[in-house]
XYZ file of C-alpha atoms in Angstrom:
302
model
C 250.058 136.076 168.190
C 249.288 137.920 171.376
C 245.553 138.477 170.131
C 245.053 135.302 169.032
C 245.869 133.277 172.004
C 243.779 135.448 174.045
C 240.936 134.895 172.158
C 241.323 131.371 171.800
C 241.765 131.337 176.045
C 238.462 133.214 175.823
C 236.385 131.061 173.326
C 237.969 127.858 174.933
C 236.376 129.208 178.165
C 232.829 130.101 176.881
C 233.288 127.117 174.703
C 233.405 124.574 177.529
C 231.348 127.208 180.121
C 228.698 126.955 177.657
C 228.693 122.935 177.163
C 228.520 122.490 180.639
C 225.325 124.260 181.009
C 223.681 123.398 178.171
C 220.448 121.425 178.362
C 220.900 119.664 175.654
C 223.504 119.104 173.063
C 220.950 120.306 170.009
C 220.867 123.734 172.076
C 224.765 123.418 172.904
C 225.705 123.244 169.008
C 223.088 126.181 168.073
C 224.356 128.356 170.465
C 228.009 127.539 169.284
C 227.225 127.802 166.047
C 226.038 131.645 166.810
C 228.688 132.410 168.554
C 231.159 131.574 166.512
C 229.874 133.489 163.656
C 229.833 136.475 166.043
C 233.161 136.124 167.721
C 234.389 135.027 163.696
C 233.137 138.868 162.769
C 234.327 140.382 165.679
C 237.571 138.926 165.680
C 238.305 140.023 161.680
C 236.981 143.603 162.761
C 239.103 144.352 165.345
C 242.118 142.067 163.921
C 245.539 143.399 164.108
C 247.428 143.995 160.735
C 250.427 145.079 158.729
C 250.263 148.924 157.476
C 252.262 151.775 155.839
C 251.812 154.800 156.600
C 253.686 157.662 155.536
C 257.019 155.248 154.736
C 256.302 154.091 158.316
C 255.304 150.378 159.136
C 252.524 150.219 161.744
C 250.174 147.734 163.484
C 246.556 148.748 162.815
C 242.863 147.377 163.464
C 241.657 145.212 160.540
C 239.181 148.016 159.606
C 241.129 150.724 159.417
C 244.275 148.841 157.667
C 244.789 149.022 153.821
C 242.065 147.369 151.501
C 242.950 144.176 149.575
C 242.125 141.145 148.658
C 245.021 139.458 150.357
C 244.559 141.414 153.652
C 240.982 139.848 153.962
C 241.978 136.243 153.129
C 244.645 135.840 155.461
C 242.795 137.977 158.416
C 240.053 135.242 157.477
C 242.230 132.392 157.714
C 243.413 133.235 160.879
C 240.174 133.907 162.433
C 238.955 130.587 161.445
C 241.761 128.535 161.953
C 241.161 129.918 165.808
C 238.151 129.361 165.872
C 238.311 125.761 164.482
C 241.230 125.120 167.190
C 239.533 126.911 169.795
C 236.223 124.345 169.691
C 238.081 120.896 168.924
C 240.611 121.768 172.444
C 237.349 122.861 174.098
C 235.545 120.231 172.978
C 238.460 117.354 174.063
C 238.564 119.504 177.479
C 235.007 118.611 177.999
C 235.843 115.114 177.221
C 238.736 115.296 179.804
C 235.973 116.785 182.373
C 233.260 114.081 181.639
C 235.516 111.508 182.020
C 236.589 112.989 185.149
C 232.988 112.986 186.118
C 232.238 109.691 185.095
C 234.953 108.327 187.502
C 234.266 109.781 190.461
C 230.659 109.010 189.872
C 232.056 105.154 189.449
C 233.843 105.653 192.831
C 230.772 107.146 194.514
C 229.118 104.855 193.247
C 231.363 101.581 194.553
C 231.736 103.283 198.077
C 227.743 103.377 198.141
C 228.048 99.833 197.193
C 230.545 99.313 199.499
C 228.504 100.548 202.348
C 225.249 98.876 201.630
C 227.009 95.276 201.300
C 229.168 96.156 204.326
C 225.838 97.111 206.275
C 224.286 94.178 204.875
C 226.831 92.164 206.130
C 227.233 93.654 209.494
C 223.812 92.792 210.111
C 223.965 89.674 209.693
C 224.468 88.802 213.040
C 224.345 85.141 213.875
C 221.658 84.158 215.708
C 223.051 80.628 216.751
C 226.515 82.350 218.159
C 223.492 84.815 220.046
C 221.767 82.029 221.774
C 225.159 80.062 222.475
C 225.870 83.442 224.487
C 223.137 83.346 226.288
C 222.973 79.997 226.850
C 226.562 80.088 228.097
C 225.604 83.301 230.441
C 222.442 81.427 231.514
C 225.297 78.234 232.672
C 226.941 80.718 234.779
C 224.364 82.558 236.349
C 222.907 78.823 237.983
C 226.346 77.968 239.001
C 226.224 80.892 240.695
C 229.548 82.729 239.374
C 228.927 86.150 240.389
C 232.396 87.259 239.150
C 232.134 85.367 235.489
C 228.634 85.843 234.755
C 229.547 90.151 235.457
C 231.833 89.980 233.023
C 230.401 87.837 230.282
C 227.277 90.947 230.346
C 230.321 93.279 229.857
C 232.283 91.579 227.233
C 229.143 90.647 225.525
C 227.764 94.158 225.354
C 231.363 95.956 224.600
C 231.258 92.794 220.810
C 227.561 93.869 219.917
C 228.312 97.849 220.905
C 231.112 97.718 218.266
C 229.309 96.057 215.630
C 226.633 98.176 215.747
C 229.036 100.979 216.051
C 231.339 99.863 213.004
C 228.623 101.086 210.638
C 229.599 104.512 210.817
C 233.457 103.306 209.984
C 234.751 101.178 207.359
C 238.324 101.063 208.965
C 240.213 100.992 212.338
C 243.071 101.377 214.324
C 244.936 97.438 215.068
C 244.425 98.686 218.878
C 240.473 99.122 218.688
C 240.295 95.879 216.800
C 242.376 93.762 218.882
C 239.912 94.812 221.709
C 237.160 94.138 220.403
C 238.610 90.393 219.057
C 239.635 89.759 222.582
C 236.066 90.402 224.051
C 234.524 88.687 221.327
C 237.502 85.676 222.009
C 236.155 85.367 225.115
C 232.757 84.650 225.103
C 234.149 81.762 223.083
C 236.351 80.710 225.354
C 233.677 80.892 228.715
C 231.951 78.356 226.575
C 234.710 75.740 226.166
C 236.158 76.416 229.276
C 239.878 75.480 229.177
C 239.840 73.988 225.912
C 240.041 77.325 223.865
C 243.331 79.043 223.816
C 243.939 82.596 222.199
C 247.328 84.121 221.668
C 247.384 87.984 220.769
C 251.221 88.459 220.139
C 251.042 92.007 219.145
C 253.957 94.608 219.140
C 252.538 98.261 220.084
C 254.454 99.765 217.240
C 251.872 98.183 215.240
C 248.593 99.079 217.388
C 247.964 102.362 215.457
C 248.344 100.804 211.880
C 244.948 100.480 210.188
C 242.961 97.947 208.657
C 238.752 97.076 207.660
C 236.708 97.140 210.461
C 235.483 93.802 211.818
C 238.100 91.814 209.602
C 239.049 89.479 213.247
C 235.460 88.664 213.904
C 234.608 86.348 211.136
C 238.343 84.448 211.382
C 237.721 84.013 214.694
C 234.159 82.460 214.069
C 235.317 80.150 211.585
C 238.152 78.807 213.892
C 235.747 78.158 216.705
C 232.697 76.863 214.043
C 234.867 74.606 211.962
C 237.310 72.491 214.110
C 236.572 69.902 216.916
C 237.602 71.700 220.715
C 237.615 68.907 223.021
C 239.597 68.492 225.938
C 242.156 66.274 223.702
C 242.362 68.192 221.070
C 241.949 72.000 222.392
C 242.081 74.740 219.833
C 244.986 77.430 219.686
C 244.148 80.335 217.863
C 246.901 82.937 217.240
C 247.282 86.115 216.079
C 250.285 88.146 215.341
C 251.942 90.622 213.372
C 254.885 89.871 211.376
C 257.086 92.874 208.899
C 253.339 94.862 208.961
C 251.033 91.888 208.120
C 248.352 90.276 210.249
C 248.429 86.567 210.753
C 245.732 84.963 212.106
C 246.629 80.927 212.554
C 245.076 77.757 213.814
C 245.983 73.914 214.100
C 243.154 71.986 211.917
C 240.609 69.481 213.572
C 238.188 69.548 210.924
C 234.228 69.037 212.169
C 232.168 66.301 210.723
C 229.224 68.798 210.705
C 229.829 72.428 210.758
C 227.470 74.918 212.452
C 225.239 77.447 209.889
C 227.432 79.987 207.830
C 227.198 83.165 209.427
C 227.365 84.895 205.603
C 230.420 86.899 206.714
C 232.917 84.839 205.466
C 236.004 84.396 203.403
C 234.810 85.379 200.087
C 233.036 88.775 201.780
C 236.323 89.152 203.594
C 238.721 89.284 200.685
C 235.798 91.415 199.166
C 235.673 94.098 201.735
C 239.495 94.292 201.854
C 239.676 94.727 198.398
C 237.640 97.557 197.874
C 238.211 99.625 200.940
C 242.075 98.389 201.570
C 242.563 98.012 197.760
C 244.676 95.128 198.936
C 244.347 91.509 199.191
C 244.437 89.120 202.128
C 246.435 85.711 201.478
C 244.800 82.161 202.889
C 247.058 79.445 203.773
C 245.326 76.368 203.869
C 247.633 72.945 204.327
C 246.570 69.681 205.650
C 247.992 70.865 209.346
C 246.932 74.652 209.716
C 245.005 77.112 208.784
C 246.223 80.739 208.438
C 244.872 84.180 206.689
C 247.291 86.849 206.333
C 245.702 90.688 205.979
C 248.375 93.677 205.128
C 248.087 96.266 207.311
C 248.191 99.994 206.579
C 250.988 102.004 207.912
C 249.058 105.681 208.879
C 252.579 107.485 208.393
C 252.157 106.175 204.748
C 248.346 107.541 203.900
């Protein structure tokens, strides 16, 4: 039993050693094929048997055991029955290992996907929320306000730093994200003046929990682009965290005509969550608000 298993652990290995290297599966099987008949005669040669000697029952090589008919057909059986189990467990092994293969090369394959839509998207900066910032920097700088006009440069430069920088990342700390929202809140809110309201109601036992990068930035966006902010009906935008899930809400004050889609909406939102969270977010939309809920990853939990 002993000298079987071992050379079934060998052939397996040579077996599967040999498949992986092979250039082709014609030159795979011929190879097989050879070996096989070698390792076959080998295996009979040196193949332990039954003999007595002198009144005395020993174990013996094949070749020098007794000589009949019997002795050969049941060395033979076993030989090939090893040899026959030997190539249909290497042969599912390889299976196993190309499946294996195949996977990862789907996974590789999605995060490269991934990546080139999330770049894709990330570039897609909108040019008419660009020239609304400078137009709103411009309205400070001719009234003068030293102070404002300062730190509009600074807020504006810290919300395109980080979405240039978010290319190298697909996912971020709560803390970094929250940052960036608020800087990118308030170039909004320099525009409207005191019609604009946001709420970050954040508990720091949450700041360190993860979640995709950018995932604020288009809520935000869509908040500002498709409701009316007057100075009757001002906007409230809150964000909050509530048993480890994000919730972003707003009051509704639907626009007659809404400004150009940025192309980083909804859809690309629940997208990017999906593959890189492997969760998905949950849109509330009644007649009176609007709120998106995104699960947050606990980092104690990875």
């Amino acid at each position: 039993i002993t000298y079987y298993a071992i050379l079934s652990f060998l052939l397996i290995c040579i077996f599967v050693l040999m498949r992986a290297r092979a250039k082709s599966v014609a030159w795979f099987t011929l190879q097989a094929v050879v070996l096989a008949i070698a390792l076959t005669a080998v295996a009979i040669y040196f193949a332990p048997v039954v003999a007595f000697k002198d009144g005395v029952m020993r174990i013996v090589f094949f070749f020098d055991g007794p000589r009949h008919d019997n002795l050969y057909l049941v060395v033979l059986t076993k030989s090939l029955f090893m040899l026959v189990v030997s190539a249909l467990y290497s042969y599912i092994y390889s299976l196993m290992l190309q499946r294996e293969k195949i996977v990862v090369e789907n996974e590789r394959l999605k995060t490269e996907n991934l990546s080139t839509r999330y770049n894709m998207l990330v570039g897609q900066i909108n040019p008419h929320f660009f020239f609304n910032s400078l137009n709103s920097l411009a309205m400070l700088v001719r009234e003068g306000d030293t102070k404002h006009s300062l730190e509009y440069i600074d807020q504006l430069s810290y919300t395109f730093r980080y979405i240039i920088q978010s290319r190298n990342s697909s996912i971020t700390t709560l803390k970094e994200e929250l940052e960036f929202a608020e800087a990118y809140a308030y170039l909004f809110k320099i525009r409207y003046a005191d019609k604009l309201f946001f709420d970050f109601e954040v508990d720091d036992q949450y700041k360190s929990w993860m979640l995709p990068v950018l995932s604020l930035q288009p809520l935000i966006g869509n908040a500002v682009k498709h409701n009316t902010i007057t100075t009757k009906n001002p906007l409230h935008v809150v964000v909050r965290v509530v048993n480890g899930v994000l919730e972003i809400e707003n009051h509704k004050n639907p626009k007659l005509d809404t400004e150009p889609s940025t192309g980083l909406g909804l859809e690309n939102l629940r997208n990017r969550w999906q593959i890189i969270a492997g969760k998905d977010i949950e849109i509330i939309d009644e007649a009176q608000r609007f709120m998106v809920r995104l699960p947050l990853e606990n980092p104690n939990k990875r």
